[in-house]
Coordinates of C-alpha atoms in Angstrom, one line a residue:
X282 CA -281.8 -43.5 123.8
X283 CA -278.9 -44.8 121.7
X284 CA -277.9 -41.3 120.8
X285 CA -274.4 -42.2 118.5
X286 CA -275.9 -45.3 116.1
X287 CA -276.1 -43.4 113.0
X288 CA -273.3 -41.1 113.7
X289 CA -271.5 -40.8 110.3
X290 CA -274.6 -42.3 108.6
X291 CA -276.6 -39.4 108.4
X292 CA -276.1 -38.7 104.7
X293 CA -276.8 -41.8 103.9
X294 CA -280.0 -42.0 106.1
X295 CA -281.2 -38.9 104.9
X296 CA -281.0 -39.8 100.9
X297 CA -281.9 -43.3 101.1
X298 CA -284.4 -44.3 103.8
X299 CA -287.9 -44.5 102.5
X300 CA -290.8 -41.7 103.4
X301 CA -294.3 -42.3 105.1
X302 CA -297.9 -42.8 103.4
X303 CA -299.5 -39.5 103.3
X304 CA -302.8 -41.6 104.1
X305 CA -301.2 -42.2 107.7
X306 CA -300.5 -38.5 107.9
X307 CA -304.3 -37.9 107.4
X308 CA -305.1 -40.5 109.6
X309 CA -303.2 -38.7 112.4
X310 CA -304.7 -35.4 111.6
X311 CA -308.3 -36.8 111.6
X312 CA -307.6 -38.3 114.8
X313 CA -305.9 -35.7 116.6
X314 CA -306.1 -32.1 115.2
X315 CA -303.5 -31.2 117.9
X316 CA -302.3 -28.1 117.6
X317 CA -298.9 -28.6 118.7
X318 CA -296.6 -32.1 117.5
X319 CA -293.4 -33.1 119.3
X320 CA -291.4 -35.4 116.7
X321 CA -289.1 -37.2 119.3
X322 CA -286.2 -39.2 117.7
X323 CA -286.7 -37.0 114.5
X324 CA -283.2 -38.1 112.9
X325 CA -283.0 -36.2 109.3
X326 CA -286.5 -35.3 109.5
X327 CA -287.9 -37.7 106.9
X328 CA -291.1 -37.9 109.1
X329 CA -291.3 -34.4 110.3
X330 CA -291.5 -33.2 106.6
X331 CA -294.7 -35.3 106.4
X332 CA -296.2 -34.1 109.5
X333 CA -295.3 -30.3 108.2
X334 CA -297.6 -30.9 105.4
X335 CA -300.6 -30.4 108.0
X336 CA -300.9 -26.9 110.0
X337 CA -299.5 -28.2 112.8
X338 CA -297.1 -26.3 115.2
X339 CA -294.1 -29.0 114.7
X340 CA -291.2 -29.4 117.2
X341 CA -288.4 -31.6 116.2
X342 CA -286.2 -33.7 119.0
X343 CA -283.0 -35.3 117.9
X344 CA -280.0 -35.5 120.3
X345 CA -277.6 -36.6 117.3
X346 CA -275.6 -33.8 115.9
X347 CA -274.9 -35.4 112.5
X348 CA -278.7 -36.3 112.4
X349 CA -279.9 -32.8 113.4
X350 CA -277.4 -30.8 111.4
X351 CA -279.3 -32.3 108.2
X352 CA -282.7 -32.0 110.0
X353 CA -281.9 -28.3 110.2
X354 CA -280.7 -27.8 106.6
X355 CA -283.8 -29.9 105.4
X356 CA -286.2 -28.0 107.4
X357 CA -285.2 -24.5 108.4
X358 CA -288.6 -23.1 109.8
X359 CA -289.1 -26.1 112.1
X360 CA -288.1 -25.5 116.0
X361 CA -285.3 -28.2 116.9
X362 CA -284.3 -29.1 119.9
X363 CA -280.9 -31.3 120.4
X364 CA -281.8 -33.3 123.3
X365 CA -283.1 -36.9 124.2
X366 CA -286.2 -38.7 123.9
X367 CA -286.6 -38.9 127.8
X368 CA -285.4 -35.6 128.8
X369 CA -286.6 -33.4 125.7
X370 CA -286.6 -30.3 127.7
X371 CA -290.3 -29.4 126.1
X372 CA -292.4 -26.8 128.2
X373 CA -294.5 -29.3 130.5
X374 CA -298.2 -29.6 129.4
X375 CA -297.5 -27.8 125.9
X376 CA -298.0 -30.8 123.4
X377 CA -301.1 -32.2 121.5
X378 CA -299.1 -35.3 120.3
X379 CA -295.6 -37.1 120.4
X380 CA -294.6 -39.2 117.5
X381 CA -291.9 -41.6 117.4
X382 CA -291.3 -42.8 113.7
X383 CA -288.4 -45.5 113.3
X384 CA -287.2 -44.4 116.6
X385 CA -288.9 -45.7 119.5
X386 CA -286.6 -48.9 119.6
X387 CA -283.9 -46.8 120.7
X388 CA -285.5 -45.5 123.7
X389 CA -285.8 -46.1 127.4
X390 CA -289.6 -47.2 127.5
X391 CA -290.3 -46.4 131.0
X392 CA -288.6 -43.2 131.1
X393 CA -289.7 -41.9 127.6
X394 CA -293.7 -42.5 128.9
X395 CA -292.8 -40.4 132.1
X396 CA -291.5 -37.7 129.8
X397 CA -294.4 -37.9 127.2
X398 CA -297.1 -37.9 130.3
X399 CA -295.4 -34.5 131.6
X400 CA -295.2 -32.7 127.8
X401 CA -298.5 -33.7 126.9
X402 CA -301.6 -31.8 127.1
X403 CA -304.4 -34.2 129.2
X404 CA -306.2 -35.3 126.2
X405 CA -302.4 -35.8 124.1
X406 CA -301.7 -39.2 122.4
X407 CA -298.4 -40.7 121.3
X408 CA -298.2 -42.5 117.4
X409 CA -295.1 -45.0 117.5
X410 CA -294.6 -45.9 113.8
X411 CA -292.3 -48.2 112.0
X412 CA -291.5 -49.2 108.1
X413 CA -291.2 -52.9 108.4
X414 CA -290.0 -54.6 105.1
X415 CA -292.5 -57.3 104.0
X416 CA -290.9 -61.3 103.9
X417 CA -289.9 -61.9 100.4
X418 CA -287.0 -63.9 98.8
X419 CA -284.9 -61.3 98.3
X420 CA -285.3 -60.1 102.0
X421 CA -284.2 -63.5 103.1
X422 CA -281.2 -63.1 101.3
X423 CA -280.2 -59.6 102.3
X424 CA -280.9 -60.8 106.1
X425 CA -278.6 -63.5 105.1
X426 CA -275.8 -61.1 103.8
X427 CA -276.3 -59.1 107.2
X428 CA -275.9 -62.2 109.4
X429 CA -272.9 -63.2 107.5
X430 CA -271.0 -60.0 107.7
X431 CA -272.4 -58.4 110.8
X432 CA -274.0 -61.3 112.7
X433 CA -277.6 -58.9 113.1
X434 CA -280.0 -58.4 110.5
X435 CA -282.3 -56.3 112.4
X436 CA -282.2 -53.6 114.8
X437 CA -285.7 -53.1 115.5
X438 CA -285.8 -56.8 116.7
X439 CA -282.5 -56.6 118.3
X440 CA -281.0 -59.6 116.4
X441 CA -282.2 -62.5 114.6
X442 CA -284.2 -63.9 117.4
X443 CA -287.6 -62.7 116.5
X444 CA -288.5 -60.9 119.3
X445 CA -291.4 -58.0 119.1
X446 CA -290.1 -54.6 118.6
X447 CA -293.2 -53.3 120.6
X448 CA -295.7 -54.9 122.6
X449 CA -298.3 -52.5 123.3
X450 CA -300.4 -54.5 126.1
X451 CA -299.6 -52.3 129.5
X452 CA -298.1 -49.6 127.7
X453 CA -300.9 -47.6 126.9
X454 CA -304.5 -47.2 128.3
X455 CA -305.9 -46.7 125.1
X456 CA -304.5 -47.8 121.8
X457 CA -305.5 -47.5 118.2
X458 CA -303.4 -49.5 115.6
X459 CA -303.4 -49.2 111.7
X460 CA -301.2 -50.4 108.6
X461 CA -300.5 -49.0 105.4
X462 CA -298.6 -50.5 102.2
X463 CA -295.9 -48.5 101.6
X464 CA -293.7 -49.6 98.5
X465 CA -290.5 -48.2 97.1
X466 CA -288.8 -48.4 93.7
X467 CA -285.2 -48.3 94.4
X468 CA -282.2 -48.1 91.7
X469 CA -278.9 -49.9 92.6
X470 CA -277.3 -47.0 94.5
X471 CA -280.9 -46.4 96.6
X472 CA -281.2 -49.7 97.2
X473 CA -277.4 -50.2 98.5
X474 CA -277.5 -47.1 100.4
X475 CA -280.9 -47.7 102.4
X476 CA -279.0 -50.8 103.4
X477 CA -275.5 -49.3 104.4
X478 CA -277.7 -46.9 106.6
X479 CA -278.6 -49.1 108.9
X480 CA -277.6 -48.9 112.4
X481 CA -275.7 -52.4 112.6
X482 CA -274.2 -51.9 108.9
X483 CA -270.4 -51.5 109.0
X484 CA -269.2 -48.1 108.6
X485 CA -267.5 -46.8 105.5
X486 CA -264.0 -47.3 105.2
X487 CA -263.9 -50.6 106.6
X488 CA -263.0 -54.1 104.7
X489 CA -266.2 -55.3 105.8
X490 CA -268.2 -52.3 104.3
X491 CA -266.5 -52.7 100.7
X492 CA -267.5 -56.6 100.9
X493 CA -270.9 -56.2 101.7
X494 CA -271.5 -53.5 99.4
X495 CA -270.4 -55.8 96.8
X496 CA -272.9 -58.5 98.2
X497 CA -276.1 -56.5 98.0
X498 CA -275.1 -55.0 94.6
X499 CA -275.0 -58.7 93.5
X500 CA -278.3 -59.1 95.3
X501 CA -280.0 -56.2 93.6
X502 CA -278.8 -57.4 90.1
X503 CA -280.6 -61.0 90.8
X504 CA -283.8 -59.4 91.6
X505 CA -283.7 -56.0 89.5
X506 CA -286.3 -55.7 86.6
X507 CA -285.7 -52.6 84.6
X508 CA -283.0 -51.4 87.0
X509 CA -285.1 -51.2 89.7
X510 CA -286.1 -53.4 92.6
X511 CA -289.6 -53.0 94.4
X512 CA -289.3 -52.9 98.0
X513 CA -292.6 -53.6 100.0
X514 CA -293.2 -51.9 103.2
X515 CA -295.9 -52.0 105.7
X516 CA -295.9 -48.7 107.7
X517 CA -297.7 -49.6 111.1
X518 CA -298.6 -47.0 113.4
X519 CA -299.4 -47.7 117.3
X520 CA -301.6 -44.5 118.2
X521 CA -302.1 -44.2 122.2
X522 CA -302.7 -42.4 125.2
X523 CA -301.2 -43.1 128.6

């Protein structure tokens, strides 16, 4: 797992990244009714917090100290494990469902699969989840800003070559896919902060950071209505078993 990608960005991540539809949590609850969930790559706990609306026992696994510090402050009642996705230290056969929201693309896929098989109960499953922005004129211009300043506009796809973030064929023996619309209304601070929380965005204190902030604020001004822009995400879930 790429454990230092969000070092010094945890505050931005926690404050500005989108949450997840409750319809997804209801779906997972109806499908699993697992007693214990391991939320792996939990970050600052955005998805973990959603999981806590159901009567599961939730264990949050996060290796990055900046992220886990905020996670602990946000969810003091949740068990937190400072470990990688590939070596969680969780007891074997103790987990009814593993979740990974906006995180799987950082994992070593084969090692993560082995670790899931070790910690899951015989009937346990894995939910891989992403918030993916829909294609709009504003999003296209946003991508151009990132390409101009960083050479990359999507860490999930790895670059700008259009490669898939996840191909389920051959990974799971059983698979259910589901999608939900997830619309976020953002003011300028929220929009720019969300974009600058990306793993591939420049870090604060550098000239390129200031230049990029400026260009993103201009983009916001171009598309805002009533002081806000509407950003549409598609929340996609792959629920599978090995």
